[in-house]
PDB file of C-alpha atoms in Angstrom:
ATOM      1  CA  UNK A   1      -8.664   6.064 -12.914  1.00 50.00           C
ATOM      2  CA  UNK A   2      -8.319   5.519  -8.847  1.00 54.00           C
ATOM      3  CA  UNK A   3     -11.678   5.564  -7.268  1.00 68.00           C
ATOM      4  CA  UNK A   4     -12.579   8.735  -5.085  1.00 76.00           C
ATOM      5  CA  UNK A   5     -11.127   8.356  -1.723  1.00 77.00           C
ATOM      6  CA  UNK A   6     -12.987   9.233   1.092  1.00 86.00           C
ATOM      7  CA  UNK A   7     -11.236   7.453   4.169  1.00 82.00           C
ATOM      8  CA  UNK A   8      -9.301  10.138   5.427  1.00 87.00           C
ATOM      9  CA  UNK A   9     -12.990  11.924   6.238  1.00 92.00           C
ATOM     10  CA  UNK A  10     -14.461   8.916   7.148  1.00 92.00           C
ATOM     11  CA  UNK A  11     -12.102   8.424   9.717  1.00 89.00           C
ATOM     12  CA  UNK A  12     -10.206  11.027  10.894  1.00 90.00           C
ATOM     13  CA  UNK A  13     -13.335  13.783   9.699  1.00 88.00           C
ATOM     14  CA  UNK A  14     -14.309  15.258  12.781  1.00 94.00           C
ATOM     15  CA  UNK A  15     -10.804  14.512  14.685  1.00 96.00           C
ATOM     16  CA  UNK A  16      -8.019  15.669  12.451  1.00 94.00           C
ATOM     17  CA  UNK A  17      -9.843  17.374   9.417  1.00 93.00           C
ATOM     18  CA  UNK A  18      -7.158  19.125   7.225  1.00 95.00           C
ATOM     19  CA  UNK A  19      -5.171  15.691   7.682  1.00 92.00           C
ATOM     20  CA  UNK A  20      -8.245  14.016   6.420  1.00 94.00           C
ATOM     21  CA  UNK A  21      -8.390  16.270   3.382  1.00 93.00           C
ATOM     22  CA  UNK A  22      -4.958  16.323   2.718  1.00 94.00           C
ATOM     23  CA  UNK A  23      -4.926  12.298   2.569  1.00 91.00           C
ATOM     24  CA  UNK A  24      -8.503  12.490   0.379  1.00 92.00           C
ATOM     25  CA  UNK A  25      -8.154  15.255  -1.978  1.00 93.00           C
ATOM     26  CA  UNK A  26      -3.911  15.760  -2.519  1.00 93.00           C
ATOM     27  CA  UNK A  27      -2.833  12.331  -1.459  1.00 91.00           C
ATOM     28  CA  UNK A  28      -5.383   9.647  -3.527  1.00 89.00           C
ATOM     29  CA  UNK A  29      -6.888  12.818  -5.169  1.00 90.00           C
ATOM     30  CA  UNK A  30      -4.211  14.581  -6.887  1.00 92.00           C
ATOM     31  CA  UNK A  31      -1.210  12.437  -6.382  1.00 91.00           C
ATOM     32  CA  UNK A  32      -2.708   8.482  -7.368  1.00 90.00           C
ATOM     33  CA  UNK A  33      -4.488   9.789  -9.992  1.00 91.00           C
ATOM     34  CA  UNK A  34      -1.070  10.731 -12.315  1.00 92.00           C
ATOM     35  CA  UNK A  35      -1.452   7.521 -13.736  1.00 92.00           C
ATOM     36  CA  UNK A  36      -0.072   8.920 -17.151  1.00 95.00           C
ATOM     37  CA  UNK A  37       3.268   9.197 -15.400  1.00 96.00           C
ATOM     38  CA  UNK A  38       2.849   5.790 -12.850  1.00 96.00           C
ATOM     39  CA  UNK A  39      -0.074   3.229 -12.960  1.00 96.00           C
ATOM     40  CA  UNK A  40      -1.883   2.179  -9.952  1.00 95.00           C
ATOM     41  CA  UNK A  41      -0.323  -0.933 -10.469  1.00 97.00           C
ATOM     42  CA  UNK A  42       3.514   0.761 -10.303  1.00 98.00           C
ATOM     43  CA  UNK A  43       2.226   2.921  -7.227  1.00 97.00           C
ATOM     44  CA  UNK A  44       1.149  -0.300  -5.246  1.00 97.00           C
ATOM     45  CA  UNK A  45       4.152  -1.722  -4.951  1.00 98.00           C
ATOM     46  CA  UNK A  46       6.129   1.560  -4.366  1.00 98.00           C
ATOM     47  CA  UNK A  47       3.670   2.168  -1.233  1.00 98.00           C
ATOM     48  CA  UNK A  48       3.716  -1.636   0.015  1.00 98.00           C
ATOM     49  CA  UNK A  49       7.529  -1.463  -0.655  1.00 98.00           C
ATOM     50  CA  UNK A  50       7.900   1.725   1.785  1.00 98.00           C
ATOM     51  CA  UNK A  51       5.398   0.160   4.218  1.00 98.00           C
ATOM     52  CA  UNK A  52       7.084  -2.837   4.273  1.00 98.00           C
ATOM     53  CA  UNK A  53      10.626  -0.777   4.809  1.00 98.00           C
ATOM     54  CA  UNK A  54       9.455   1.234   7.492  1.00 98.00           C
ATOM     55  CA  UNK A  55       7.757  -1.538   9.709  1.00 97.00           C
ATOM     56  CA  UNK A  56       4.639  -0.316   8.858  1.00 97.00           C
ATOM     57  CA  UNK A  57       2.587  -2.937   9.610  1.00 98.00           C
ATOM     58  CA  UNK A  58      -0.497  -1.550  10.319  1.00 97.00           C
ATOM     59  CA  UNK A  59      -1.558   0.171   6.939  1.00 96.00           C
ATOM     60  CA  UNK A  60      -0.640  -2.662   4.824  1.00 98.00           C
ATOM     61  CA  UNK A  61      -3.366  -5.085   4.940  1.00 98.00           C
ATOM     62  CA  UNK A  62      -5.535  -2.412   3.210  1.00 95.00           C
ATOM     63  CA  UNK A  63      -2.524  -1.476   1.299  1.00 97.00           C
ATOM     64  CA  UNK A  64      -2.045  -4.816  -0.045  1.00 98.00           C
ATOM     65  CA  UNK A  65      -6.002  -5.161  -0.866  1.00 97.00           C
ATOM     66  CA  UNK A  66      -5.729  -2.263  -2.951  1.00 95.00           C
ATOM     67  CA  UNK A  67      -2.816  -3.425  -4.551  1.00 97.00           C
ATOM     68  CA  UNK A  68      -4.513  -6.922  -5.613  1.00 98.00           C
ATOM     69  CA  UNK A  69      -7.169  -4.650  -7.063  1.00 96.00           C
ATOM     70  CA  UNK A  70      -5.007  -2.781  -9.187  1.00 96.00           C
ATOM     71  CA  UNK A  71      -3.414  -6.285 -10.569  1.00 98.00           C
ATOM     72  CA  UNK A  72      -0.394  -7.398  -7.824  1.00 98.00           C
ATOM     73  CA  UNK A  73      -0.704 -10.863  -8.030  1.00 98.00           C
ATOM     74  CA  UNK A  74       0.563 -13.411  -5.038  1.00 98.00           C
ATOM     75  CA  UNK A  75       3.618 -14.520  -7.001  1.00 98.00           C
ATOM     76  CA  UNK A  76       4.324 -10.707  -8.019  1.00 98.00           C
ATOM     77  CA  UNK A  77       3.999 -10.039  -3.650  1.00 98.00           C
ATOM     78  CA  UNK A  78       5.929 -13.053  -2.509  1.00 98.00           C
ATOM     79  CA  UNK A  79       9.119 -11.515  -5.158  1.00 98.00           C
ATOM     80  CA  UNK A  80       8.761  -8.252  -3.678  1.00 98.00           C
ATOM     81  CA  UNK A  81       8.419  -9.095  -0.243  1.00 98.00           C
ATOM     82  CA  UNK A  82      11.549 -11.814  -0.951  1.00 98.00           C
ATOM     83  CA  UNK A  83      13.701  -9.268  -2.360  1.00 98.00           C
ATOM     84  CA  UNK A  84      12.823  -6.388  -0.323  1.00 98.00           C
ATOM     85  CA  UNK A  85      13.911  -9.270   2.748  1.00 98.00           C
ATOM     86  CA  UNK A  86      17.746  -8.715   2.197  1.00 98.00           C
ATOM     87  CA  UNK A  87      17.429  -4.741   2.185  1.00 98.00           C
ATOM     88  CA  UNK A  88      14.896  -4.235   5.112  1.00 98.00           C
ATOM     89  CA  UNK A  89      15.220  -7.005   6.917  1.00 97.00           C
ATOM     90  CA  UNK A  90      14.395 -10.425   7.371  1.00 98.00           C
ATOM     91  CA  UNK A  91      11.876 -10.157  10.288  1.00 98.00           C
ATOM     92  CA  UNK A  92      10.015  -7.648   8.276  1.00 98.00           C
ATOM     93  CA  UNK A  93       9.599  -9.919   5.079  1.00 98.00           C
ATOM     94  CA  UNK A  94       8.213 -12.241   7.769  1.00 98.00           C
ATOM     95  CA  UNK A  95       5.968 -10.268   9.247  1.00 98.00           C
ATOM     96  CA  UNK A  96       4.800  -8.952   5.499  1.00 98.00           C
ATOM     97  CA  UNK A  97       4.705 -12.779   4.404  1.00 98.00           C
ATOM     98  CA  UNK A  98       2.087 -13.371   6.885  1.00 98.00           C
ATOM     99  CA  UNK A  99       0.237 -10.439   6.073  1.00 98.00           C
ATOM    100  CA  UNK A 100       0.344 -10.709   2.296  1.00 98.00           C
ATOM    101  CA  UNK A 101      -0.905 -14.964   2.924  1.00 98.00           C
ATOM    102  CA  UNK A 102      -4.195 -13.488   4.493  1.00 97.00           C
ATOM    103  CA  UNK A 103      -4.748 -11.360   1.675  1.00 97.00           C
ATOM    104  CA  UNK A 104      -4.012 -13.425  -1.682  1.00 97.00           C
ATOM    105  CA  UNK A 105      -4.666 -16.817  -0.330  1.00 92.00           C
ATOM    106  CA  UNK A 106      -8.426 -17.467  -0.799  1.00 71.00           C
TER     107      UNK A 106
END
């Protein structure tokens, strides 16, 4: 079961707060919890996948944290990232690469 999600508050609360509910409660709430129908395992790669596609940079060092929690492993990343290089783009598997070394080298 995904743990309660409270970032979207934590951050973005007071600024933007129907965003912030909408990413807490239907988002990680309502949508990562179907794990009868994908596991949290299936759903991290899917998200770091469309990260990675869009050049979305930004989100996916906490993406890819979560992801080694639910059980991505660094030689299950580097295939992704590799094969996800000749549909996105080869400057984007770079710039995932050294992303994804910070997170599951230590």
């Amino acid at each position: 079961m995904a743990k309660k999600q409270t970032a979207g508050r934590d951050n973005l609360g007071d600024f933007a707060p129907k965003f912030a509910e909408l990413n807490d409660d239907v988002l990680f709430g309502q949508v990562w919890s179907r794990e009868d129908k994908l596991s949290a395992h299936q759903r991290s790669l899917i998200t770091i996948s469309a990260l990675i596609s869009a050049g979305n940079f930004e989100q996916l060092p906490a993406r890819l944290k979560i992801g080694k929690g639910n059980g991505i492993t660094k030689d299950e990343i580097a295939e992704v990232i590799t094969h996800l290089s000749f549909y996105v783009g080869w400057p984007k598997a770079w710039s995932a690469f050294n992303i994804a070394k910070e997170i599951f080298t230590d």
